[in-house]
Amino acid sequence: MSSIIGACLVTILGELPVWGKKLYFAIILCVLLAVGFLTTSFVSFYVARDSLEEQISESTLPLTSDNIYSEIQRDLLQPIFISSLMAHDTFVRDWALSGENDQERITRYLGEIQSRFGTITSYFISEETRNYYHPTGVIKQVSEDDPADGWYFRARDAKQPYEINIDHDTVDRSRLSIFVNYQVRDYDGNVIGITGVGLAVSSVTNLIETYQARYGRTIYFIDTEGHVTLRGSGFGDAHNLQERPGMRTQATKILTSPGASISYEHGGHTYFVNSRLVPEFGWLLIVEQSDYSSDARLQNTLFINIAISLLITIVVGLVAFLTVRNYQKRLEELASRDKLTGTFNRQVFDMIFDQAVQNAKRQKSVLSVMCFDVDGFKEINDGYGHPGGDAALREVLTMVRQNVQDSDVICRWGGDEFVILFPGKDRKEAMTKARELADSVRNAPVRFGRDHIPVTISAGITEYRDGEDLDTLMARVDNALYTAKASGRDHISLS
């Protein structure tokens, strides 16, 4: 019978959402929320990415480049300072001008320089004798005919007081070093030799690696012709700036300017580049940053936002579904049931009756109807007021519900009159059940405050006849009730 009632409610309450409509509403709400959240998340992602790229190119990268340049001034320019001290040391000049006597004095001096400042080598080459002095002694004489000695003559004839070059160490040809060659001049300004110190390329590369690890950037040096002079890990195999992927079109701009900020695309990523001339070396310091790490962080944030948004969407959709379902149940209750007694109202009874008739025909079973009212209900209202009458109706219907089956349907027909459908019961079985109900009501007076209100019911019973409509059925059961009432209180009449 619950299926009968449910089908009737769906038909009568067509304007209210059924479970499919509730689900549809929840899905639509979830879709709208998801679209809103996703739109907001992606717009925020692209705005944040554009803002971050602008910040990198205009603020973060130039500031990082300045910091690295400052540290280079401190770390890499120290050899220039050392070489300058040596070139202007009166001991070196006086010893050379006095005829280079007592070679042990100059070798001891060079050894102290190397030991004190931690260089890999220190040296002095005399223009007078062409001797190459080293902490270990005279290792050779430089010659214009030896290509390996070309650096000496180039440094001697240079307009600048010093030059920097990367070359193999004269003592250890397997070791690549950075040399600072400084001109030594006499008191009249004439070049009398070259002095300087050397640093291992590996130690300078370690400095670059330190900068890269500290700042998270790619750092390298190029000369004014674009050749890569020093680089750290992660740089690649390019030996010239134009060989670096994506940099070919930007190389000219970098090489023709003492400082530039550019960007280029490669492999689906944007690379931001800041260049700065290091005049003491004559090299350009290049600092690069990819948007890869920034994009990765932003993408992780985007994925987290999407996950949270989807979770919120699901929770909101579930809450909406449950809320609509609860409201639907409440509205169905309000629309289909009598507020006072909790029984079905007359508006829903027509459809319940039709469904019951169809089931009876399909199952070839019987269907009976009982119509009852409370005896002397007007006197109860007059004697105890409407609250007393309401209490009497509530208690009577509570007693009735406790003594009928779940398949039986109770409906308030109007006032104190009620109808009960008995699916599967013929008129005699319905009569027996009616007597049980009457006995239960009679034996349980209604408590109202300190009073006990005696209540009885009278009823009419009839059985549905094939092809009969509801009006005809109700007319017969009303006549039976009228007969019972005419016989006095607490009577049951069968039609």
mmCIF file with all atom_site columns, C-alpha atoms in Angstrom, residues 328-492:
data_model
loop_
_atom_site.group_PDB
_atom_site.id
_atom_site.type_symbol
_atom_site.label_atom_id
_atom_site.label_alt_id
_atom_site.label_comp_id
_atom_site.label_asym_id
_atom_site.label_entity_id
_atom_site.label_seq_id
_atom_site.pdbx_PDB_ins_code
_atom_site.Cartn_x
_atom_site.Cartn_y
_atom_site.Cartn_z
_atom_site.occupancy
_atom_site.B_iso_or_equiv
_atom_site.pdbx_formal_charge
_atom_site.auth_seq_id
_atom_site.auth_comp_id
_atom_site.auth_asym_id
_atom_site.auth_atom_id
_atom_site.pdbx_PDB_model_num
ATOM 1   C CA . GLN A 1 328 ? 10.010  17.906  -0.228  1.00 0.00 ? 328 GLN A CA 1
ATOM 2   C CA . LYS A 1 329 ? 9.054   15.426  2.437   1.00 0.00 ? 329 LYS A CA 1
ATOM 3   C CA . ARG A 1 330 ? 7.858   18.248  4.643   1.00 0.00 ? 330 ARG A CA 1
ATOM 4   C CA . LEU A 1 331 ? 5.853   19.827  1.814   1.00 0.00 ? 331 LEU A CA 1
ATOM 5   C CA . GLU A 1 332 ? 4.377   16.460  0.919   1.00 0.00 ? 332 GLU A CA 1
ATOM 6   C CA . GLU A 1 333 ? 3.367   16.002  4.514   1.00 0.00 ? 333 GLU A CA 1
ATOM 7   C CA . LEU A 1 334 ? 1.779   19.456  4.620   1.00 0.00 ? 334 LEU A CA 1
ATOM 8   C CA . ALA A 1 335 ? 0.005   18.993  1.302   1.00 0.00 ? 335 ALA A CA 1
ATOM 9   C CA . SER A 1 336 ? -1.236  15.455  1.836   1.00 0.00 ? 336 SER A CA 1
ATOM 10  C CA . ARG A 1 337 ? -1.891  15.058  5.546   1.00 0.00 ? 337 ARG A CA 1
ATOM 11  C CA . ASP A 1 338 ? -4.259  16.532  8.062   1.00 0.00 ? 338 ASP A CA 1
ATOM 12  C CA . LYS A 1 339 ? -2.308  18.775  10.408  1.00 0.00 ? 339 LYS A CA 1
ATOM 13  C CA . LEU A 1 340 ? -4.261  17.819  13.524  1.00 0.00 ? 340 LEU A CA 1
ATOM 14  C CA . THR A 1 341 ? -4.442  14.038  13.263  1.00 0.00 ? 341 THR A CA 1
ATOM 15  C CA . GLY A 1 342 ? -1.638  13.220  10.826  1.00 0.00 ? 342 GLY A CA 1
ATOM 16  C CA . THR A 1 343 ? -4.014  11.241  8.597   1.00 0.00 ? 343 THR A CA 1
ATOM 17  C CA . PHE A 1 344 ? -4.296  11.758  4.843   1.00 0.00 ? 344 PHE A CA 1
ATOM 18  C CA . ASN A 1 345 ? -6.664  14.539  3.823   1.00 0.00 ? 345 ASN A CA 1
ATOM 19  C CA . ARG A 1 346 ? -9.625  14.355  1.504   1.00 0.00 ? 346 ARG A CA 1
ATOM 20  C CA . GLN A 1 347 ? -7.726  15.843  -1.453  1.00 0.00 ? 347 GLN A CA 1
ATOM 21  C CA . VAL A 1 348 ? -5.387  12.866  -1.612  1.00 0.00 ? 348 VAL A CA 1
ATOM 22  C CA . PHE A 1 349 ? -8.035  10.228  -0.995  1.00 0.00 ? 349 PHE A CA 1
ATOM 23  C CA . ASP A 1 350 ? -9.330  10.197  -4.591  1.00 0.00 ? 350 ASP A CA 1
ATOM 24  C CA . MET A 1 351 ? -5.982  9.052   -5.968  1.00 0.00 ? 351 MET A CA 1
ATOM 25  C CA . ILE A 1 352 ? -5.396  6.618   -3.123  1.00 0.00 ? 352 ILE A CA 1
ATOM 26  C CA . PHE A 1 353 ? -8.776  5.078   -3.839  1.00 0.00 ? 353 PHE A CA 1
ATOM 27  C CA . ASP A 1 354 ? -8.082  4.765   -7.581  1.00 0.00 ? 354 ASP A CA 1
ATOM 28  C CA . GLN A 1 355 ? -4.747  3.040   -6.922  1.00 0.00 ? 355 GLN A CA 1
ATOM 29  C CA . ALA A 1 356 ? -6.354  0.706   -4.403  1.00 0.00 ? 356 ALA A CA 1
ATOM 30  C CA . VAL A 1 357 ? -9.083  -0.237  -6.907  1.00 0.00 ? 357 VAL A CA 1
ATOM 31  C CA . GLN A 1 358 ? -6.502  -0.933  -9.631  1.00 0.00 ? 358 GLN A CA 1
ATOM 32  C CA . ASN A 1 359 ? -4.473  -3.120  -7.274  1.00 0.00 ? 359 ASN A CA 1
ATOM 33  C CA . ALA A 1 360 ? -7.591  -5.010  -6.206  1.00 0.00 ? 360 ALA A CA 1
ATOM 34  C CA . LYS A 1 361 ? -8.492  -5.696  -9.843  1.00 0.00 ? 361 LYS A CA 1
ATOM 35  C CA . ARG A 1 362 ? -4.971  -6.761  -10.688 1.00 0.00 ? 362 ARG A CA 1
ATOM 36  C CA . GLN A 1 363 ? -4.696  -9.045  -7.677  1.00 0.00 ? 363 GLN A CA 1
ATOM 37  C CA . LYS A 1 364 ? -8.373  -10.170 -7.907  1.00 0.00 ? 364 LYS A CA 1
ATOM 38  C CA . SER A 1 365 ? -8.854  -9.234  -4.257  1.00 0.00 ? 365 SER A CA 1
ATOM 39  C CA . VAL A 1 366 ? -11.552 -7.430  -2.291  1.00 0.00 ? 366 VAL A CA 1
ATOM 40  C CA . LEU A 1 367 ? -11.609 -3.888  -0.920  1.00 0.00 ? 367 LEU A CA 1
ATOM 41  C CA . SER A 1 368 ? -13.773 -2.569  1.897   1.00 0.00 ? 368 SER A CA 1
ATOM 42  C CA . VAL A 1 369 ? -14.381 0.903   3.270   1.00 0.00 ? 369 VAL A CA 1
ATOM 43  C CA . MET A 1 370 ? -15.210 2.048   6.801   1.00 0.00 ? 370 MET A CA 1
ATOM 44  C CA . CYS A 1 371 ? -16.577 5.522   7.524   1.00 0.00 ? 371 CYS A CA 1
ATOM 45  C CA . PHE A 1 372 ? -16.773 6.585   11.187  1.00 0.00 ? 372 PHE A CA 1
ATOM 46  C CA . ASP A 1 373 ? -17.206 9.685   13.312  1.00 0.00 ? 373 ASP A CA 1
ATOM 47  C CA . VAL A 1 374 ? -16.966 10.567  16.989  1.00 0.00 ? 374 VAL A CA 1
ATOM 48  C CA . ASP A 1 375 ? -20.274 10.290  18.838  1.00 0.00 ? 375 ASP A CA 1
ATOM 49  C CA . GLY A 1 376 ? -21.418 13.550  20.390  1.00 0.00 ? 376 GLY A CA 1
ATOM 50  C CA . PHE A 1 377 ? -18.424 15.494  19.107  1.00 0.00 ? 377 PHE A CA 1
ATOM 51  C CA . LYS A 1 378 ? -20.334 18.785  19.311  1.00 0.00 ? 378 LYS A CA 1
ATOM 52  C CA . GLU A 1 379 ? -21.031 18.169  23.016  1.00 0.00 ? 379 GLU A CA 1
ATOM 53  C CA . ILE A 1 380 ? -17.300 17.517  23.571  1.00 0.00 ? 380 ILE A CA 1
ATOM 54  C CA . ASN A 1 381 ? -16.427 20.819  21.912  1.00 0.00 ? 381 ASN A CA 1
ATOM 55  C CA . ASP A 1 382 ? -19.105 22.623  23.897  1.00 0.00 ? 382 ASP A CA 1
ATOM 56  C CA . GLY A 1 383 ? -18.070 21.018  27.175  1.00 0.00 ? 383 GLY A CA 1
ATOM 57  C CA . TYR A 1 384 ? -14.292 21.122  26.885  1.00 0.00 ? 384 TYR A CA 1
ATOM 58  C CA . GLY A 1 385 ? -13.773 23.704  24.173  1.00 0.00 ? 385 GLY A CA 1
ATOM 59  C CA . HIS A 1 386 ? -12.028 23.223  20.892  1.00 0.00 ? 386 HIS A CA 1
ATOM 60  C CA . PRO A 1 387 ? -8.773  22.172  22.585  1.00 0.00 ? 387 PRO A CA 1
ATOM 61  C CA . GLY A 1 388 ? -10.700 19.340  24.207  1.00 0.00 ? 388 GLY A CA 1
ATOM 62  C CA . GLY A 1 389 ? -12.283 18.382  20.863  1.00 0.00 ? 389 GLY A CA 1
ATOM 63  C CA . ASP A 1 390 ? -8.858  18.454  19.164  1.00 0.00 ? 390 ASP A CA 1
ATOM 64  C CA . ALA A 1 391 ? -7.395  16.281  21.924  1.00 0.00 ? 391 ALA A CA 1
ATOM 65  C CA . ALA A 1 392 ? -10.252 13.805  21.484  1.00 0.00 ? 392 ALA A CA 1
ATOM 66  C CA . LEU A 1 393 ? -9.684  13.532  17.729  1.00 0.00 ? 393 LEU A CA 1
ATOM 67  C CA . ARG A 1 394 ? -5.934  13.100  18.138  1.00 0.00 ? 394 ARG A CA 1
ATOM 68  C CA . GLU A 1 395 ? -6.309  10.360  20.738  1.00 0.00 ? 395 GLU A CA 1
ATOM 69  C CA . VAL A 1 396 ? -8.996  8.520   18.776  1.00 0.00 ? 396 VAL A CA 1
ATOM 70  C CA . LEU A 1 397 ? -6.867  8.502   15.621  1.00 0.00 ? 397 LEU A CA 1
ATOM 71  C CA . THR A 1 398 ? -3.823  7.424   17.599  1.00 0.00 ? 398 THR A CA 1
ATOM 72  C CA . MET A 1 399 ? -5.825  4.487   18.928  1.00 0.00 ? 399 MET A CA 1
ATOM 73  C CA . VAL A 1 400 ? -7.102  3.657   15.436  1.00 0.00 ? 400 VAL A CA 1
ATOM 74  C CA . ARG A 1 401 ? -3.633  3.729   13.871  1.00 0.00 ? 401 ARG A CA 1
ATOM 75  C CA . GLN A 1 402 ? -2.337  1.394   16.548  1.00 0.00 ? 402 GLN A CA 1
ATOM 76  C CA . ASN A 1 403 ? -5.021  -1.171  15.693  1.00 0.00 ? 403 ASN A CA 1
ATOM 77  C CA . VAL A 1 404 ? -4.919  -1.222  11.869  1.00 0.00 ? 404 VAL A CA 1
ATOM 78  C CA . GLN A 1 405 ? -2.380  -2.722  9.470   1.00 0.00 ? 405 GLN A CA 1
ATOM 79  C CA . ASP A 1 406 ? 0.244   -0.698  7.602   1.00 0.00 ? 406 ASP A CA 1
ATOM 80  C CA . SER A 1 407 ? -1.572  -1.458  4.377   1.00 0.00 ? 407 SER A CA 1
ATOM 81  C CA . ASP A 1 408 ? -4.784  0.154   5.667   1.00 0.00 ? 408 ASP A CA 1
ATOM 82  C CA . VAL A 1 409 ? -5.235  3.803   4.755   1.00 0.00 ? 409 VAL A CA 1
ATOM 83  C CA . ILE A 1 410 ? -6.851  6.377   7.085   1.00 0.00 ? 410 ILE A CA 1
ATOM 84  C CA . CYS A 1 411 ? -8.243  9.639   5.707   1.00 0.00 ? 411 CYS A CA 1
ATOM 85  C CA . ARG A 1 412 ? -9.939  12.584  7.393   1.00 0.00 ? 412 ARG A CA 1
ATOM 86  C CA . TRP A 1 413 ? -13.106 13.148  5.373   1.00 0.00 ? 413 TRP A CA 1
ATOM 87  C CA . GLY A 1 414 ? -14.162 16.302  7.185   1.00 0.00 ? 414 GLY A CA 1
ATOM 88  C CA . GLY A 1 415 ? -14.859 17.552  10.713  1.00 0.00 ? 415 GLY A CA 1
ATOM 89  C CA . ASP A 1 416 ? -14.939 14.476  12.974  1.00 0.00 ? 416 ASP A CA 1
ATOM 90  C CA . GLU A 1 417 ? -15.622 12.072  10.098  1.00 0.00 ? 417 GLU A CA 1
ATOM 91  C CA . PHE A 1 418 ? -12.916 9.657   8.900   1.00 0.00 ? 418 PHE A CA 1
ATOM 92  C CA . VAL A 1 419 ? -12.630 6.981   6.203   1.00 0.00 ? 419 VAL A CA 1
ATOM 93  C CA . ILE A 1 420 ? -10.511 3.806   6.314   1.00 0.00 ? 420 ILE A CA 1
ATOM 94  C CA . LEU A 1 421 ? -9.647  1.672   3.277   1.00 0.00 ? 421 LEU A CA 1
ATOM 95  C CA . PHE A 1 422 ? -9.151  -2.025  4.017   1.00 0.00 ? 422 PHE A CA 1
ATOM 96  C CA . PRO A 1 423 ? -7.359  -3.612  1.011   1.00 0.00 ? 423 PRO A CA 1
ATOM 97  C CA . GLY A 1 424 ? -7.788  -7.411  0.964   1.00 0.00 ? 424 GLY A CA 1
ATOM 98  C CA . LYS A 1 425 ? -10.695 -7.449  3.476   1.00 0.00 ? 425 LYS A CA 1
ATOM 99  C CA . ASP A 1 426 ? -14.277 -8.210  2.597   1.00 0.00 ? 426 ASP A CA 1
ATOM 100 C CA . ARG A 1 427 ? -17.216 -6.562  4.356   1.00 0.00 ? 427 ARG A CA 1
ATOM 101 C CA . LYS A 1 428 ? -17.360 -9.136  7.160   1.00 0.00 ? 428 LYS A CA 1
ATOM 102 C CA . GLU A 1 429 ? -13.641 -8.839  7.919   1.00 0.00 ? 429 GLU A CA 1
ATOM 103 C CA . ALA A 1 430 ? -13.988 -5.074  7.830   1.00 0.00 ? 430 ALA A CA 1
ATOM 104 C CA . MET A 1 431 ? -16.943 -5.339  10.214  1.00 0.00 ? 431 MET A CA 1
ATOM 105 C CA . THR A 1 432 ? -14.861 -7.378  12.648  1.00 0.00 ? 432 THR A CA 1
ATOM 106 C CA . LYS A 1 433 ? -12.029 -4.840  12.483  1.00 0.00 ? 433 LYS A CA 1
ATOM 107 C CA . ALA A 1 434 ? -14.519 -1.983  13.001  1.00 0.00 ? 434 ALA A CA 1
ATOM 108 C CA . ARG A 1 435 ? -15.813 -3.614  16.179  1.00 0.00 ? 435 ARG A CA 1
ATOM 109 C CA . GLU A 1 436 ? -12.242 -3.990  17.460  1.00 0.00 ? 436 GLU A CA 1
ATOM 110 C CA . LEU A 1 437 ? -11.592 -0.323  16.814  1.00 0.00 ? 437 LEU A CA 1
ATOM 111 C CA . ALA A 1 438 ? -14.811 0.725   18.523  1.00 0.00 ? 438 ALA A CA 1
ATOM 112 C CA . ASP A 1 439 ? -13.949 -1.387  21.556  1.00 0.00 ? 439 ASP A CA 1
ATOM 113 C CA . SER A 1 440 ? -10.440 0.113   21.755  1.00 0.00 ? 440 SER A CA 1
ATOM 114 C CA . VAL A 1 441 ? -11.775 3.670   21.606  1.00 0.00 ? 441 VAL A CA 1
ATOM 115 C CA . ARG A 1 442 ? -14.495 3.000   24.165  1.00 0.00 ? 442 ARG A CA 1
ATOM 116 C CA . ASN A 1 443 ? -12.046 1.439   26.621  1.00 0.00 ? 443 ASN A CA 1
ATOM 117 C CA . ALA A 1 444 ? -9.536  4.314   26.481  1.00 0.00 ? 444 ALA A CA 1
ATOM 118 C CA . PRO A 1 445 ? -11.094 7.607   27.657  1.00 0.00 ? 445 PRO A CA 1
ATOM 119 C CA . VAL A 1 446 ? -9.224  10.714  26.457  1.00 0.00 ? 446 VAL A CA 1
ATOM 120 C CA . ARG A 1 447 ? -7.198  12.478  29.147  1.00 0.00 ? 447 ARG A CA 1
ATOM 121 C CA . PHE A 1 448 ? -7.606  16.240  28.958  1.00 0.00 ? 448 PHE A CA 1
ATOM 122 C CA . GLY A 1 449 ? -6.019  18.072  31.844  1.00 0.00 ? 449 GLY A CA 1
ATOM 123 C CA . ARG A 1 450 ? -7.530  16.574  35.003  1.00 0.00 ? 450 ARG A CA 1
ATOM 124 C CA . ASP A 1 451 ? -10.536 15.231  33.114  1.00 0.00 ? 451 ASP A CA 1
ATOM 125 C CA . HIS A 1 452 ? -11.092 11.985  31.286  1.00 0.00 ? 452 HIS A CA 1
ATOM 126 C CA . ILE A 1 453 ? -13.382 12.401  28.304  1.00 0.00 ? 453 ILE A CA 1
ATOM 127 C CA . PRO A 1 454 ? -15.359 9.244   27.410  1.00 0.00 ? 454 PRO A CA 1
ATOM 128 C CA . VAL A 1 455 ? -15.375 8.786   23.634  1.00 0.00 ? 455 VAL A CA 1
ATOM 129 C CA . THR A 1 456 ? -17.163 6.331   21.361  1.00 0.00 ? 456 THR A CA 1
ATOM 130 C CA . ILE A 1 457 ? -17.425 6.048   17.609  1.00 0.00 ? 457 ILE A CA 1
ATOM 131 C CA . SER A 1 458 ? -20.115 4.989   15.178  1.00 0.00 ? 458 SER A CA 1
ATOM 132 C CA . ALA A 1 459 ? -19.270 3.504   11.788  1.00 0.00 ? 459 ALA A CA 1
ATOM 133 C CA . GLY A 1 460 ? -20.632 2.332   8.489   1.00 0.00 ? 460 GLY A CA 1
ATOM 134 C CA . ILE A 1 461 ? -19.073 -0.538  6.529   1.00 0.00 ? 461 ILE A CA 1
ATOM 135 C CA . THR A 1 462 ? -19.361 -1.437  2.870   1.00 0.00 ? 462 THR A CA 1
ATOM 136 C CA . GLU A 1 463 ? -17.473 -3.426  0.256   1.00 0.00 ? 463 GLU A CA 1
ATOM 137 C CA . TYR A 1 464 ? -16.386 -2.121  -3.119  1.00 0.00 ? 464 TYR A CA 1
ATOM 138 C CA . ARG A 1 465 ? -18.382 -3.424  -6.081  1.00 0.00 ? 465 ARG A CA 1
ATOM 139 C CA . ASP A 1 466 ? -16.717 -3.912  -9.451  1.00 0.00 ? 466 ASP A CA 1
ATOM 140 C CA . GLY A 1 467 ? -17.124 -0.868  -11.703 1.00 0.00 ? 467 GLY A CA 1
ATOM 141 C CA . GLU A 1 468 ? -18.339 1.334   -8.889  1.00 0.00 ? 468 GLU A CA 1
ATOM 142 C CA . ASP A 1 469 ? -17.053 4.888   -8.704  1.00 0.00 ? 469 ASP A CA 1
ATOM 143 C CA . LEU A 1 470 ? -15.992 6.684   -5.530  1.00 0.00 ? 470 LEU A CA 1
ATOM 144 C CA . ASP A 1 471 ? -19.115 8.839   -5.251  1.00 0.00 ? 471 ASP A CA 1
ATOM 145 C CA . THR A 1 472 ? -21.383 5.812   -5.374  1.00 0.00 ? 472 THR A CA 1
ATOM 146 C CA . LEU A 1 473 ? -19.243 3.932   -2.864  1.00 0.00 ? 473 LEU A CA 1
ATOM 147 C CA . MET A 1 474 ? -19.166 6.866   -0.476  1.00 0.00 ? 474 MET A CA 1
ATOM 148 C CA . ALA A 1 475 ? -22.928 7.344   -0.794  1.00 0.00 ? 475 ALA A CA 1
ATOM 149 C CA . ARG A 1 476 ? -23.478 3.747   0.329   1.00 0.00 ? 476 ARG A CA 1
ATOM 150 C CA . VAL A 1 477 ? -21.012 3.943   3.207   1.00 0.00 ? 477 VAL A CA 1
ATOM 151 C CA . ASP A 1 478 ? -22.511 7.293   4.281   1.00 0.00 ? 478 ASP A CA 1
ATOM 152 C CA . ASN A 1 479 ? -25.943 5.664   4.379   1.00 0.00 ? 479 ASN A CA 1
ATOM 153 C CA . ALA A 1 480 ? -24.524 2.886   6.516   1.00 0.00 ? 480 ALA A CA 1
ATOM 154 C CA . LEU A 1 481 ? -23.007 5.453   8.905   1.00 0.00 ? 481 LEU A CA 1
ATOM 155 C CA . TYR A 1 482 ? -26.323 7.335   8.984   1.00 0.00 ? 482 TYR A CA 1
ATOM 156 C CA . THR A 1 483 ? -28.100 4.107   9.911   1.00 0.00 ? 483 THR A CA 1
ATOM 157 C CA . ALA A 1 484 ? -25.574 3.458   12.690  1.00 0.00 ? 484 ALA A CA 1
ATOM 158 C CA . LYS A 1 485 ? -25.986 6.992   14.060  1.00 0.00 ? 485 LYS A CA 1
ATOM 159 C CA . ALA A 1 486 ? -29.763 6.660   13.923  1.00 0.00 ? 486 ALA A CA 1
ATOM 160 C CA . SER A 1 487 ? -29.497 3.515   16.056  1.00 0.00 ? 487 SER A CA 1
ATOM 161 C CA . GLY A 1 488 ? -27.745 5.476   18.815  1.00 0.00 ? 488 GLY A CA 1
ATOM 162 C CA . ARG A 1 489 ? -24.157 5.892   19.967  1.00 0.00 ? 489 ARG A CA 1
ATOM 163 C CA . ASP A 1 490 ? -21.440 3.332   19.529  1.00 0.00 ? 490 ASP A CA 1
ATOM 164 C CA . HIS A 1 491 ? -23.128 1.442   16.693  1.00 0.00 ? 491 HIS A CA 1
ATOM 165 C CA . ILE A 1 492 ? -21.767 -0.123  13.485  1.00 0.00 ? 492 ILE A CA 1
#
